[in-house]
Amino acid sequence: MKNLTMKTTALLVALVIMGTTFTSCKSGPKDDAVKAAVETALLSNPHIVEAAVTVEKGVATISGQVPDDATKADIDKTVAGVAGVKSVVNNLTVVPETPTVPVAATDVLTNAVKDATKDFPTVTATVNDGVVTLKGEIQKANLQKLMMALNALKPKKVDNSQLVIK
Amino acid sequence: MALQEKYKELIDTAIAQGVNDLNVREQEGVLYIDGDASGSIKQQLWDTYERLDPNYSSGDLVMNINSIAGVTEGSKLKVTTNSSNLNIRSGPSTDADIVGKAARHEVVTLVSKANDQWWEIKTDNGAAGYSYTQYLTPL
């Protein structure tokens, strides 16, 4: 009887091991779910540029570009924390980003420049591709006020080289 | 980096004066300096800018120091036009109709901020509408 129990237990253990093995062999669907979970987790990080994720047998491999080492480490931690991820291969490359300076849209800028120059009737301003070009003439005493106002409108550049300052 | 050298004194002053959210970057031959500071620090930075680049004629710096970021609704504002009255308009644009005026040096109340250029204000006489922030100085 005792012997039978032991045999049964051994069989059960074997079945469990087999079951586990089969599950991990069937890497497809489970890995897909983990991959989806990793991708969802990464969505919350705004610093990732072109990241790609693959998951095979619980090993998540991430590749792509990040702006700094801190982000790379942060992503590593995030991915490692996703349920189902056994280990992380972090192939992210650090490429420091050159921030693009936000420039106001031309129509918005054109209207804003019109408002800002309204009190300086001797000044004409044109807007082209974010660049404000000033012509005409202005009193020296008013120049700073006008430049302050124009610089606040998010232009790409203010060119007053053709403006006569009196 | 050449522009950061040219305007080093300006950048150093901005840092020393504790300009909030100071952001300095260079792109395509133009240096951009952004941040929030008081009106007097803004004035100091602009005077420094003018000294380093007389008449701002190089066109290689865009400096946006916002001295009105911390002003909250209900604040009192002084009308600081050069000499004339301040127009109060029905909308945030010089295309909008003039619906009232505020006298030079009159104190008005901030109702809401449409954007950094136009604020909705009201006067003690009951005139209400949008005015250009350049002519409003927080008290």
PDB file of C-alpha atoms in Angstrom:
ATOM      1  CA  MET A   1       0.000   0.000   0.000  1.00  0.00           C
ATOM      2  CA  LYS A   2       2.792   2.357   1.003  1.00  0.00           C
ATOM      3  CA  ASN A   3       4.636   1.436  -2.139  1.00  0.00           C
ATOM      4  CA  LEU A   4       1.576   2.212  -4.217  1.00  0.00           C
ATOM      5  CA  THR A   5       1.238   5.627  -2.625  1.00  0.00           C
ATOM      6  CA  MET A   6       4.849   6.422  -3.397  1.00  0.00           C
ATOM      7  CA  LYS A   7       4.364   5.340  -6.995  1.00  0.00           C
ATOM      8  CA  THR A   8       1.306   7.492  -7.311  1.00  0.00           C
ATOM      9  CA  THR A   9       3.129  10.460  -5.850  1.00  0.00           C
ATOM     10  CA  ALA A  10       6.027   9.933  -8.244  1.00  0.00           C
ATOM     11  CA  LEU A  11       3.622   9.744 -11.156  1.00  0.00           C
ATOM     12  CA  LEU A  12       1.904  12.911 -10.051  1.00  0.00           C
ATOM     13  CA  VAL A  13       5.240  14.708  -9.704  1.00  0.00           C
ATOM     14  CA  ALA A  14       6.226  13.523 -13.152  1.00  0.00           C
ATOM     15  CA  LEU A  15       2.924  14.727 -14.572  1.00  0.00           C
ATOM     16  CA  VAL A  16       3.346  18.109 -12.960  1.00  0.00           C
ATOM     17  CA  ILE A  17       6.887  18.418 -14.321  1.00  0.00           C
ATOM     18  CA  MET A  18       5.701  17.371 -17.753  1.00  0.00           C
ATOM     19  CA  GLY A  19       2.869  19.798 -17.559  1.00  0.00           C
ATOM     20  CA  THR A  20       5.223  22.628 -16.649  1.00  0.00           C
ATOM     21  CA  THR A  21       7.591  21.642 -19.409  1.00  0.00           C
ATOM     22  CA  PHE A  22       4.802  21.530 -21.935  1.00  0.00           C
ATOM     23  CA  THR A  23       3.586  24.938 -20.845  1.00  0.00           C
ATOM     24  CA  SER A  24       7.003  26.524 -21.209  1.00  0.00           C
ATOM     25  CA  CYS A  25       7.540  24.782 -24.527  1.00  0.00           C
ATOM     26  CA  LYS A  26       4.343  26.277 -25.811  1.00  0.00           C
ATOM     27  CA  SER A  27       6.078  29.635 -25.701  1.00  0.00           C
ATOM     28  CA  GLY A  28       3.938  31.232 -28.411  1.00  0.00           C
ATOM     29  CA  PRO A  29       0.671  32.412 -26.845  1.00  0.00           C
ATOM     30  CA  LYS A  30       2.111  33.094 -23.415  1.00  0.00           C
ATOM     31  CA  ASP A  31       5.041  35.061 -24.799  1.00  0.00           C
ATOM     32  CA  ASP A  32       2.637  37.037 -26.935  1.00  0.00           C
ATOM     33  CA  ALA A  33       0.668  37.990 -23.838  1.00  0.00           C
ATOM     34  CA  VAL A  34       3.843  38.968 -22.002  1.00  0.00           C
ATOM     35  CA  LYS A  35       4.996  40.969 -25.031  1.00  0.00           C
ATOM     36  CA  ALA A  36       1.699  42.835 -25.032  1.00  0.00           C
ATOM     37  CA  ALA A  37       2.041  43.510 -21.298  1.00  0.00           C
ATOM     38  CA  VAL A  38       5.587  44.800 -21.780  1.00  0.00           C
ATOM     39  CA  GLU A  39       4.485  47.059 -24.596  1.00  0.00           C
ATOM     40  CA  THR A  40       1.673  48.434 -22.461  1.00  0.00           C
ATOM     41  CA  ALA A  41       4.117  49.074 -19.617  1.00  0.00           C
ATOM     42  CA  LEU A  42       6.473  50.880 -21.962  1.00  0.00           C
ATOM     43  CA  LEU A  43       3.715  53.117 -23.301  1.00  0.00           C
ATOM     44  CA  SER A  44       3.762  54.956 -19.998  1.00  0.00           C
ATOM     45  CA  ASN A  45       7.348  56.075 -20.610  1.00  0.00           C
ATOM     46  CA  PRO A  46       7.387  59.088 -22.928  1.00  0.00           C
ATOM     47  CA  HIS A  47      11.150  59.032 -23.491  1.00  0.00           C
ATOM     48  CA  ILE A  48      11.344  55.950 -25.682  1.00  0.00           C
ATOM     49  CA  VAL A  49      12.066  56.506 -29.325  1.00  0.00           C
ATOM     50  CA  GLU A  50      11.360  53.570 -31.644  1.00  0.00           C
ATOM     51  CA  ALA A  51      11.552  50.771 -29.080  1.00  0.00           C
ATOM     52  CA  ALA A  52      10.870  47.211 -30.169  1.00  0.00           C
ATOM     53  CA  VAL A  53      10.135  44.302 -27.847  1.00  0.00           C
ATOM     54  CA  THR A  54      10.423  40.580 -28.420  1.00  0.00           C
ATOM     55  CA  VAL A  55       9.669  37.899 -25.831  1.00  0.00           C
ATOM     56  CA  GLU A  56      10.866  34.358 -26.131  1.00  0.00           C
ATOM     57  CA  LYS A  57      10.389  31.870 -23.337  1.00  0.00           C
ATOM     58  CA  GLY A  58       9.993  34.691 -20.880  1.00  0.00           C
ATOM     59  CA  VAL A  59      13.171  36.490 -21.974  1.00  0.00           C
ATOM     60  CA  ALA A  60      12.252  39.999 -23.036  1.00  0.00           C
ATOM     61  CA  THR A  61      14.603  41.681 -25.489  1.00  0.00           C
ATOM     62  CA  ILE A  62      14.210  45.430 -25.947  1.00  0.00           C
ATOM     63  CA  SER A  63      15.893  47.401 -28.660  1.00  0.00           C
ATOM     64  CA  GLY A  64      15.578  50.974 -29.821  1.00  0.00           C
ATOM     65  CA  GLN A  65      16.746  54.409 -28.811  1.00  0.00           C
ATOM     66  CA  VAL A  66      16.495  56.335 -25.583  1.00  0.00           C
ATOM     67  CA  PRO A  67      17.818  59.808 -24.782  1.00  0.00           C
ATOM     68  CA  ASP A  68      19.859  58.919 -21.678  1.00  0.00           C
ATOM     69  CA  ASP A  69      21.175  56.168 -19.401  1.00  0.00           C
ATOM     70  CA  ALA A  70      18.615  56.924 -16.714  1.00  0.00           C
ATOM     71  CA  THR A  71      15.782  56.179 -19.120  1.00  0.00           C
ATOM     72  CA  LYS A  72      17.516  52.989 -20.218  1.00  0.00           C
ATOM     73  CA  ALA A  73      17.802  51.802 -16.612  1.00  0.00           C
ATOM     74  CA  ASP A  74      14.254  52.874 -15.896  1.00  0.00           C
ATOM     75  CA  ILE A  75      12.927  50.827 -18.811  1.00  0.00           C
ATOM     76  CA  ASP A  76      14.968  47.841 -17.695  1.00  0.00           C
ATOM     77  CA  LYS A  77      13.272  48.015 -14.314  1.00  0.00           C
ATOM     78  CA  THR A  78       9.832  48.490 -15.830  1.00  0.00           C
ATOM     79  CA  VAL A  79      10.189  45.494 -18.135  1.00  0.00           C
ATOM     80  CA  ALA A  80      11.654  43.266 -15.398  1.00  0.00           C
ATOM     81  CA  GLY A  81       8.618  44.059 -13.291  1.00  0.00           C
ATOM     82  CA  VAL A  82       6.105  42.816 -15.842  1.00  0.00           C
ATOM     83  CA  ALA A  83       4.507  39.512 -14.842  1.00  0.00           C
ATOM     84  CA  GLY A  84       5.853  36.645 -16.935  1.00  0.00           C
ATOM     85  CA  VAL A  85       9.196  38.281 -17.702  1.00  0.00           C
ATOM     86  CA  LYS A  86      12.007  36.052 -16.442  1.00  0.00           C
ATOM     87  CA  SER A  87      14.899  38.138 -17.626  1.00  0.00           C
ATOM     88  CA  VAL A  88      15.597  41.224 -19.703  1.00  0.00           C
ATOM     89  CA  VAL A  89      18.065  41.687 -22.523  1.00  0.00           C
ATOM     90  CA  ASN A  90      18.461  45.425 -22.780  1.00  0.00           C
ATOM     91  CA  ASN A  91      19.745  46.358 -26.236  1.00  0.00           C
ATOM     92  CA  LEU A  92      18.588  49.967 -26.031  1.00  0.00           C
ATOM     93  CA  THR A  93      21.073  52.474 -27.383  1.00  0.00           C
ATOM     94  CA  VAL A  94      21.475  55.880 -25.822  1.00  0.00           C
ATOM     95  CA  VAL A  95      21.137  58.668 -28.366  1.00  0.00           C
ATOM     96  CA  PRO A  96      20.950  62.109 -26.712  1.00  0.00           C
ATOM     97  CA  GLU A  97      18.046  63.929 -28.248  1.00  0.00           C
ATOM     98  CA  THR A  98      18.360  67.432 -29.612  1.00  0.00           C
ATOM     99  CA  PRO A  99      15.171  69.047 -28.395  1.00  0.00           C
ATOM    100  CA  THR A 100      13.217  70.728 -31.110  1.00  0.00           C
ATOM    101  CA  VAL A 101      12.382  74.261 -30.134  1.00  0.00           C
ATOM    102  CA  PRO A 102       8.628  74.742 -30.362  1.00  0.00           C
ATOM    103  CA  VAL A 103       7.795  77.403 -32.909  1.00  0.00           C
ATOM    104  CA  ALA A 104       4.334  78.916 -33.130  1.00  0.00           C
ATOM    105  CA  ALA A 105       2.200  78.017 -36.143  1.00  0.00           C
ATOM    106  CA  THR A 106       2.424  80.639 -38.894  1.00  0.00           C
ATOM    107  CA  ASP A 107      -1.186  81.852 -38.685  1.00  0.00           C
ATOM    108  CA  VAL A 108      -1.065  82.049 -34.874  1.00  0.00           C
ATOM    109  CA  LEU A 109       2.273  83.849 -35.030  1.00  0.00           C
ATOM    110  CA  THR A 110       1.092  86.221 -37.780  1.00  0.00           C
ATOM    111  CA  ASN A 111      -1.905  87.304 -35.704  1.00  0.00           C
ATOM    112  CA  ALA A 112       0.147  87.636 -32.542  1.00  0.00           C
ATOM    113  CA  VAL A 113       2.788  89.705 -34.338  1.00  0.00           C
ATOM    114  CA  LYS A 114       0.065  91.953 -35.710  1.00  0.00           C
ATOM    115  CA  ASP A 115      -1.217  92.533 -32.162  1.00  0.00           C
ATOM    116  CA  ALA A 116       2.276  93.145 -30.791  1.00  0.00           C
ATOM    117  CA  THR A 117       3.252  95.669 -33.476  1.00  0.00           C
ATOM    118  CA  LYS A 118      -0.073  97.500 -33.568  1.00  0.00           C
ATOM    119  CA  ASP A 119       1.196 100.289 -31.337  1.00  0.00           C
ATOM    120  CA  PHE A 120       4.248 100.819 -33.524  1.00  0.00           C
ATOM    121  CA  PRO A 121       2.701 102.012 -36.809  1.00  0.00           C
ATOM    122  CA  THR A 122       6.072 102.876 -38.347  1.00  0.00           C
ATOM    123  CA  VAL A 123       7.166  99.246 -38.077  1.00  0.00           C
ATOM    124  CA  THR A 124       6.116  96.636 -40.607  1.00  0.00           C
ATOM    125  CA  ALA A 125       6.452  92.996 -39.672  1.00  0.00           C
ATOM    126  CA  THR A 126       6.235  89.948 -41.881  1.00  0.00           C
ATOM    127  CA  VAL A 127       6.184  86.322 -40.785  1.00  0.00           C
ATOM    128  CA  ASN A 128       7.679  83.591 -42.891  1.00  0.00           C
ATOM    129  CA  ASP A 129       8.308  80.055 -41.640  1.00  0.00           C
ATOM    130  CA  GLY A 130       8.483  81.218 -38.024  1.00  0.00           C
ATOM    131  CA  VAL A 131      10.895  84.069 -38.773  1.00  0.00           C
ATOM    132  CA  VAL A 132       9.656  87.562 -37.919  1.00  0.00           C
ATOM    133  CA  THR A 133      11.246  90.190 -40.159  1.00  0.00           C
ATOM    134  CA  LEU A 134      10.965  93.826 -39.119  1.00  0.00           C
ATOM    135  CA  LYS A 135      11.268  96.790 -41.460  1.00  0.00           C
ATOM    136  CA  GLY A 136      10.488 100.482 -41.234  1.00  0.00           C
ATOM    137  CA  GLU A 137      11.670 102.534 -38.305  1.00  0.00           C
ATOM    138  CA  ILE A 138      11.322 102.732 -34.534  1.00  0.00           C
ATOM    139  CA  GLN A 139      12.419 105.005 -31.716  1.00  0.00           C
ATOM    140  CA  LYS A 140      15.322 103.510 -29.774  1.00  0.00           C
ATOM    141  CA  ALA A 141      13.298 103.917 -26.554  1.00  0.00           C
ATOM    142  CA  ASN A 142      10.579 101.594 -27.876  1.00  0.00           C
ATOM    143  CA  LEU A 143      12.850  98.917 -29.314  1.00  0.00           C
ATOM    144  CA  GLN A 144      13.198  96.848 -26.150  1.00  0.00           C
ATOM    145  CA  LYS A 145       9.469  96.814 -25.524  1.00  0.00           C
ATOM    146  CA  LEU A 146       8.780  95.629 -29.067  1.00  0.00           C
ATOM    147  CA  MET A 147      11.504  92.967 -28.915  1.00  0.00           C
ATOM    148  CA  MET A 148      10.210  91.693 -25.552  1.00  0.00           C
ATOM    149  CA  ALA A 149       6.718  91.352 -26.993  1.00  0.00           C
ATOM    150  CA  LEU A 150       7.895  89.588 -30.164  1.00  0.00           C
ATOM    151  CA  ASN A 151      10.266  87.246 -28.333  1.00  0.00           C
ATOM    152  CA  ALA A 152       7.363  86.027 -26.192  1.00  0.00           C
ATOM    153  CA  LEU A 153       5.426  84.772 -29.228  1.00  0.00           C
ATOM    154  CA  LYS A 154       7.597  81.679 -29.803  1.00  0.00           C
ATOM    155  CA  PRO A 155       9.133  82.793 -33.087  1.00  0.00           C
ATOM    156  CA  LYS A 156      11.978  80.849 -34.668  1.00  0.00           C
ATOM    157  CA  LYS A 157      13.893  84.086 -35.022  1.00  0.00           C
ATOM    158  CA  VAL A 158      13.383  87.847 -34.961  1.00  0.00           C
ATOM    159  CA  ASP A 159      15.316  89.651 -37.681  1.00  0.00           C
ATOM    160  CA  ASN A 160      15.432  93.416 -37.149  1.00  0.00           C
ATOM    161  CA  SER A 161      18.557  94.034 -39.220  1.00  0.00           C
ATOM    162  CA  GLN A 162      16.509  96.016 -41.754  1.00  0.00           C
ATOM    163  CA  LEU A 163      14.758  98.085 -39.092  1.00  0.00           C
ATOM    164  CA  VAL A 164      15.987 101.669 -38.799  1.00  0.00           C
ATOM    165  CA  ILE A 165      16.494 102.548 -35.133  1.00  0.00           C
ATOM    166  CA  LYS A 166      16.266 106.266 -34.474  1.00  0.00           C
TER     167      LYS A 166
ATOM    168  CA  MET B   1      28.000  76.269 -28.617  1.00  0.00           C
ATOM    169  CA  ALA B   2      29.403  79.547 -29.903  1.00  0.00           C
ATOM    170  CA  LEU B   3      26.213  81.428 -29.025  1.00  0.00           C
ATOM    171  CA  GLN B   4      26.289  80.151 -25.454  1.00  0.00           C
ATOM    172  CA  GLU B   5      29.750  81.711 -25.260  1.00  0.00           C
ATOM    173  CA  LYS B   6      28.555  85.002 -26.728  1.00  0.00           C
ATOM    174  CA  TYR B   7      25.635  85.179 -24.283  1.00  0.00           C
ATOM    175  CA  LYS B   8      27.460  83.540 -21.371  1.00  0.00           C
ATOM    176  CA  GLU B   9      26.999  86.574 -19.137  1.00  0.00           C
ATOM    177  CA  LEU B  10      23.271  86.531 -19.836  1.00  0.00           C
ATOM    178  CA  ILE B  11      22.918  82.825 -19.093  1.00  0.00           C
ATOM    179  CA  ASP B  12      25.036  83.164 -15.939  1.00  0.00           C
ATOM    180  CA  THR B  13      22.863  86.062 -14.776  1.00  0.00           C
ATOM    181  CA  ALA B  14      19.692  84.066 -15.397  1.00  0.00           C
ATOM    182  CA  ILE B  15      21.084  81.182 -13.332  1.00  0.00           C
ATOM    183  CA  ALA B  16      22.333  83.501 -10.559  1.00  0.00           C
ATOM    184  CA  GLN B  17      18.962  85.261 -10.359  1.00  0.00           C
ATOM    185  CA  GLY B  18      17.148  81.960 -10.010  1.00  0.00           C
ATOM    186  CA  VAL B  19      15.003  82.112 -13.133  1.00  0.00           C
ATOM    187  CA  ASN B  20      12.461  79.295 -12.819  1.00  0.00           C
ATOM    188  CA  ASP B  21      12.240  76.548 -15.440  1.00  0.00           C
ATOM    189  CA  LEU B  22      15.251  78.031 -17.184  1.00  0.00           C
ATOM    190  CA  ASN B  23      15.741  76.367 -20.543  1.00  0.00           C
ATOM    191  CA  VAL B  24      18.707  77.217 -22.774  1.00  0.00           C
ATOM    192  CA  ARG B  25      19.244  75.518 -26.115  1.00  0.00           C
ATOM    193  CA  GLU B  26      20.770  76.258 -29.454  1.00  0.00           C
ATOM    194  CA  GLN B  27      19.258  75.272 -32.769  1.00  0.00           C
ATOM    195  CA  GLU B  28      20.108  76.239 -36.320  1.00  0.00           C
ATOM    196  CA  GLY B  29      22.138  79.290 -35.394  1.00  0.00           C
ATOM    197  CA  VAL B  30      19.685  80.667 -32.843  1.00  0.00           C
ATOM    198  CA  LEU B  31      19.940  80.473 -29.058  1.00  0.00           C
ATOM    199  CA  TYR B  32      16.654  80.060 -27.176  1.00  0.00           C
ATOM    200  CA  ILE B  33      16.371  81.102 -23.543  1.00  0.00           C
ATOM    201  CA  ASP B  34      13.063  80.514 -21.747  1.00  0.00           C
ATOM    202  CA  GLY B  35      12.034  80.809 -18.141  1.00  0.00           C
ATOM    203  CA  ASP B  36       9.845  82.490 -15.545  1.00  0.00           C
ATOM    204  CA  ALA B  37      11.052  85.382 -13.412  1.00  0.00           C
ATOM    205  CA  SER B  38       9.920  88.624 -11.830  1.00  0.00           C
ATOM    206  CA  GLY B  39       9.536  91.773 -13.890  1.00  0.00           C
ATOM    207  CA  SER B  40      12.737  93.289 -12.488  1.00  0.00           C
ATOM    208  CA  ILE B  41      14.832  90.221 -13.334  1.00  0.00           C
ATOM    209  CA  LYS B  42      13.314  90.192 -16.815  1.00  0.00           C
ATOM    210  CA  GLN B  43      14.332  93.828 -17.202  1.00  0.00           C
ATOM    211  CA  GLN B  44      17.855  93.090 -16.005  1.00  0.00           C
ATOM    212  CA  LEU B  45      18.209  90.207 -18.475  1.00  0.00           C
ATOM    213  CA  TRP B  46      16.945  92.307 -21.372  1.00  0.00           C
ATOM    214  CA  ASP B  47      19.363  95.114 -20.511  1.00  0.00           C
ATOM    215  CA  THR B  48      22.172  92.540 -20.471  1.00  0.00           C
ATOM    216  CA  TYR B  49      20.989  91.171 -23.831  1.00  0.00           C
ATOM    217  CA  GLU B  50      21.025  94.669 -25.329  1.00  0.00           C
ATOM    218  CA  ARG B  51      24.529  95.309 -24.038  1.00  0.00           C
ATOM    219  CA  LEU B  52      25.876  92.042 -25.488  1.00  0.00           C
ATOM    220  CA  ASP B  53      24.085  92.504 -28.806  1.00  0.00           C
ATOM    221  CA  PRO B  54      23.416  96.213 -29.406  1.00  0.00           C
ATOM    222  CA  ASN B  55      19.898  96.799 -30.796  1.00  0.00           C
ATOM    223  CA  TYR B  56      19.387  93.005 -30.813  1.00  0.00           C
ATOM    224  CA  SER B  57      20.474  93.201 -34.421  1.00  0.00           C
ATOM    225  CA  SER B  58      22.160  89.791 -34.799  1.00  0.00           C
ATOM    226  CA  GLY B  59      18.880  87.869 -34.703  1.00  0.00           C
ATOM    227  CA  ASP B  60      20.657  84.971 -32.983  1.00  0.00           C
ATOM    228  CA  LEU B  61      18.754  84.938 -29.686  1.00  0.00           C
ATOM    229  CA  VAL B  62      15.097  84.452 -28.824  1.00  0.00           C
ATOM    230  CA  MET B  63      14.609  85.216 -25.133  1.00  0.00           C
ATOM    231  CA  ASN B  64      11.225  84.616 -23.560  1.00  0.00           C
ATOM    232  CA  ILE B  65      11.288  85.490 -19.877  1.00  0.00           C
ATOM    233  CA  ASN B  66       7.733  85.250 -18.628  1.00  0.00           C
ATOM    234  CA  SER B  67       7.179  87.638 -15.729  1.00  0.00           C
ATOM    235  CA  ILE B  68       3.452  86.999 -15.518  1.00  0.00           C
ATOM    236  CA  ALA B  69       3.360  83.210 -15.098  1.00  0.00           C
ATOM    237  CA  GLY B  70       2.675  83.351 -11.362  1.00  0.00           C
ATOM    238  CA  VAL B  71      -0.100  85.937 -11.503  1.00  0.00           C
ATOM    239  CA  THR B  72      -3.381  84.394 -10.382  1.00  0.00           C
ATOM    240  CA  GLU B  73      -7.013  85.184 -11.085  1.00  0.00           C
ATOM    241  CA  GLY B  74      -8.357  87.973  -8.928  1.00  0.00           C
ATOM    242  CA  SER B  75      -4.968  89.729  -8.836  1.00  0.00           C
ATOM    243  CA  LYS B  76      -4.830  93.479  -9.175  1.00  0.00           C
ATOM    244  CA  LEU B  77      -3.086  94.858 -12.245  1.00  0.00           C
ATOM    245  CA  LYS B  78      -1.952  98.350 -13.027  1.00  0.00           C
ATOM    246  CA  VAL B  79      -2.466  99.740 -16.517  1.00  0.00           C
ATOM    247  CA  THR B  80       1.012 100.675 -17.761  1.00  0.00           C
ATOM    248  CA  THR B  81       0.437 102.069 -21.225  1.00  0.00           C
ATOM    249  CA  ASN B  82       2.904 104.641 -22.533  1.00  0.00           C
ATOM    250  CA  SER B  83       0.394 107.493 -22.456  1.00  0.00           C
ATOM    251  CA  SER B  84      -2.976 106.427 -23.842  1.00  0.00           C
ATOM    252  CA  ASN B  85      -5.890 104.518 -22.378  1.00  0.00           C
ATOM    253  CA  LEU B  86      -5.886 100.732 -22.555  1.00  0.00           C
ATOM    254  CA  ASN B  87      -8.391  99.148 -24.910  1.00  0.00           C
ATOM    255  CA  ILE B  88     -10.645  96.443 -23.531  1.00  0.00           C
ATOM    256  CA  ARG B  89     -11.877  94.167 -26.310  1.00  0.00           C
ATOM    257  CA  SER B  90     -14.609  91.597 -26.779  1.00  0.00           C
ATOM    258  CA  GLY B  91     -12.090  88.871 -27.622  1.00  0.00           C
ATOM    259  CA  PRO B  92      -8.348  88.081 -27.380  1.00  0.00           C
ATOM    260  CA  SER B  93      -7.254  89.855 -30.582  1.00  0.00           C
ATOM    261  CA  THR B  94      -6.846  93.370 -31.924  1.00  0.00           C
ATOM    262  CA  ASP B  95      -9.482  92.342 -34.496  1.00  0.00           C
ATOM    263  CA  ALA B  96     -12.065  92.126 -31.706  1.00  0.00           C
ATOM    264  CA  ASP B  97     -14.306  95.110 -30.997  1.00  0.00           C
ATOM    265  CA  ILE B  98     -13.338  97.615 -28.336  1.00  0.00           C
ATOM    266  CA  VAL B  99     -15.907  97.294 -25.562  1.00  0.00           C
ATOM    267  CA  GLY B 100     -14.318  99.568 -22.980  1.00  0.00           C
ATOM    268  CA  LYS B 101     -11.229 101.425 -21.875  1.00  0.00           C
ATOM    269  CA  ALA B 102      -9.089 101.580 -18.777  1.00  0.00           C
ATOM    270  CA  ALA B 103      -7.188 104.751 -17.938  1.00  0.00           C
ATOM    271  CA  ARG B 104      -3.405 104.850 -17.674  1.00  0.00           C
ATOM    272  CA  HIS B 105      -2.333 103.829 -14.143  1.00  0.00           C
ATOM    273  CA  GLU B 106      -5.852 102.620 -13.316  1.00  0.00           C
ATOM    274  CA  VAL B 107      -5.930  99.401 -11.272  1.00  0.00           C
ATOM    275  CA  VAL B 108      -7.979  96.556 -12.767  1.00  0.00           C
ATOM    276  CA  THR B 109      -8.687  92.943 -11.765  1.00  0.00           C
ATOM    277  CA  LEU B 110      -7.547  89.807 -13.576  1.00  0.00           C
ATOM    278  CA  VAL B 111     -10.525  87.573 -14.426  1.00  0.00           C
ATOM    279  CA  SER B 112      -8.804  84.869 -16.475  1.00  0.00           C
ATOM    280  CA  LYS B 113      -5.800  84.318 -18.712  1.00  0.00           C
ATOM    281  CA  ALA B 114      -6.683  83.574 -22.330  1.00  0.00           C
ATOM    282  CA  ASN B 115      -2.978  83.221 -23.148  1.00  0.00           C
ATOM    283  CA  ASP B 116       0.301  84.999 -22.350  1.00  0.00           C
ATOM    284  CA  GLN B 117      -0.630  87.909 -24.621  1.00  0.00           C
ATOM    285  CA  TRP B 118      -4.295  88.442 -23.736  1.00  0.00           C
ATOM    286  CA  TRP B 119      -5.960  88.507 -20.344  1.00  0.00           C
ATOM    287  CA  GLU B 120      -9.586  88.955 -19.452  1.00  0.00           C
ATOM    288  CA  ILE B 121      -9.908  91.830 -17.001  1.00  0.00           C
ATOM    289  CA  LYS B 122     -12.563  93.950 -15.353  1.00  0.00           C
ATOM    290  CA  THR B 123     -12.444  97.510 -14.138  1.00  0.00           C
ATOM    291  CA  ASP B 124     -14.007  98.927 -10.986  1.00  0.00           C
ATOM    292  CA  ASN B 125     -16.468 100.732 -13.277  1.00  0.00           C
ATOM    293  CA  GLY B 126     -17.749  97.424 -14.581  1.00  0.00           C
ATOM    294  CA  ALA B 127     -16.029  97.355 -17.960  1.00  0.00           C
ATOM    295  CA  ALA B 128     -14.933  93.815 -18.777  1.00  0.00           C
ATOM    296  CA  GLY B 129     -13.124  92.121 -21.638  1.00  0.00           C
ATOM    297  CA  TYR B 130      -9.683  91.281 -23.005  1.00  0.00           C
ATOM    298  CA  SER B 131      -6.569  93.441 -22.838  1.00  0.00           C
ATOM    299  CA  TYR B 132      -2.998  93.042 -24.016  1.00  0.00           C
ATOM    300  CA  THR B 133      -0.771  91.822 -21.157  1.00  0.00           C
ATOM    301  CA  GLN B 134       2.152  93.960 -22.268  1.00  0.00           C
ATOM    302  CA  TYR B 135       0.336  96.951 -20.782  1.00  0.00           C
ATOM    303  CA  LEU B 136      -0.659  95.280 -17.526  1.00  0.00           C
ATOM    304  CA  THR B 137       1.745  95.149 -14.588  1.00  0.00           C
ATOM    305  CA  PRO B 138       0.928  92.965 -11.573  1.00  0.00           C
ATOM    306  CA  LEU B 139       0.849  94.893  -8.306  1.00  0.00           C
TER     307      LEU B 139
END
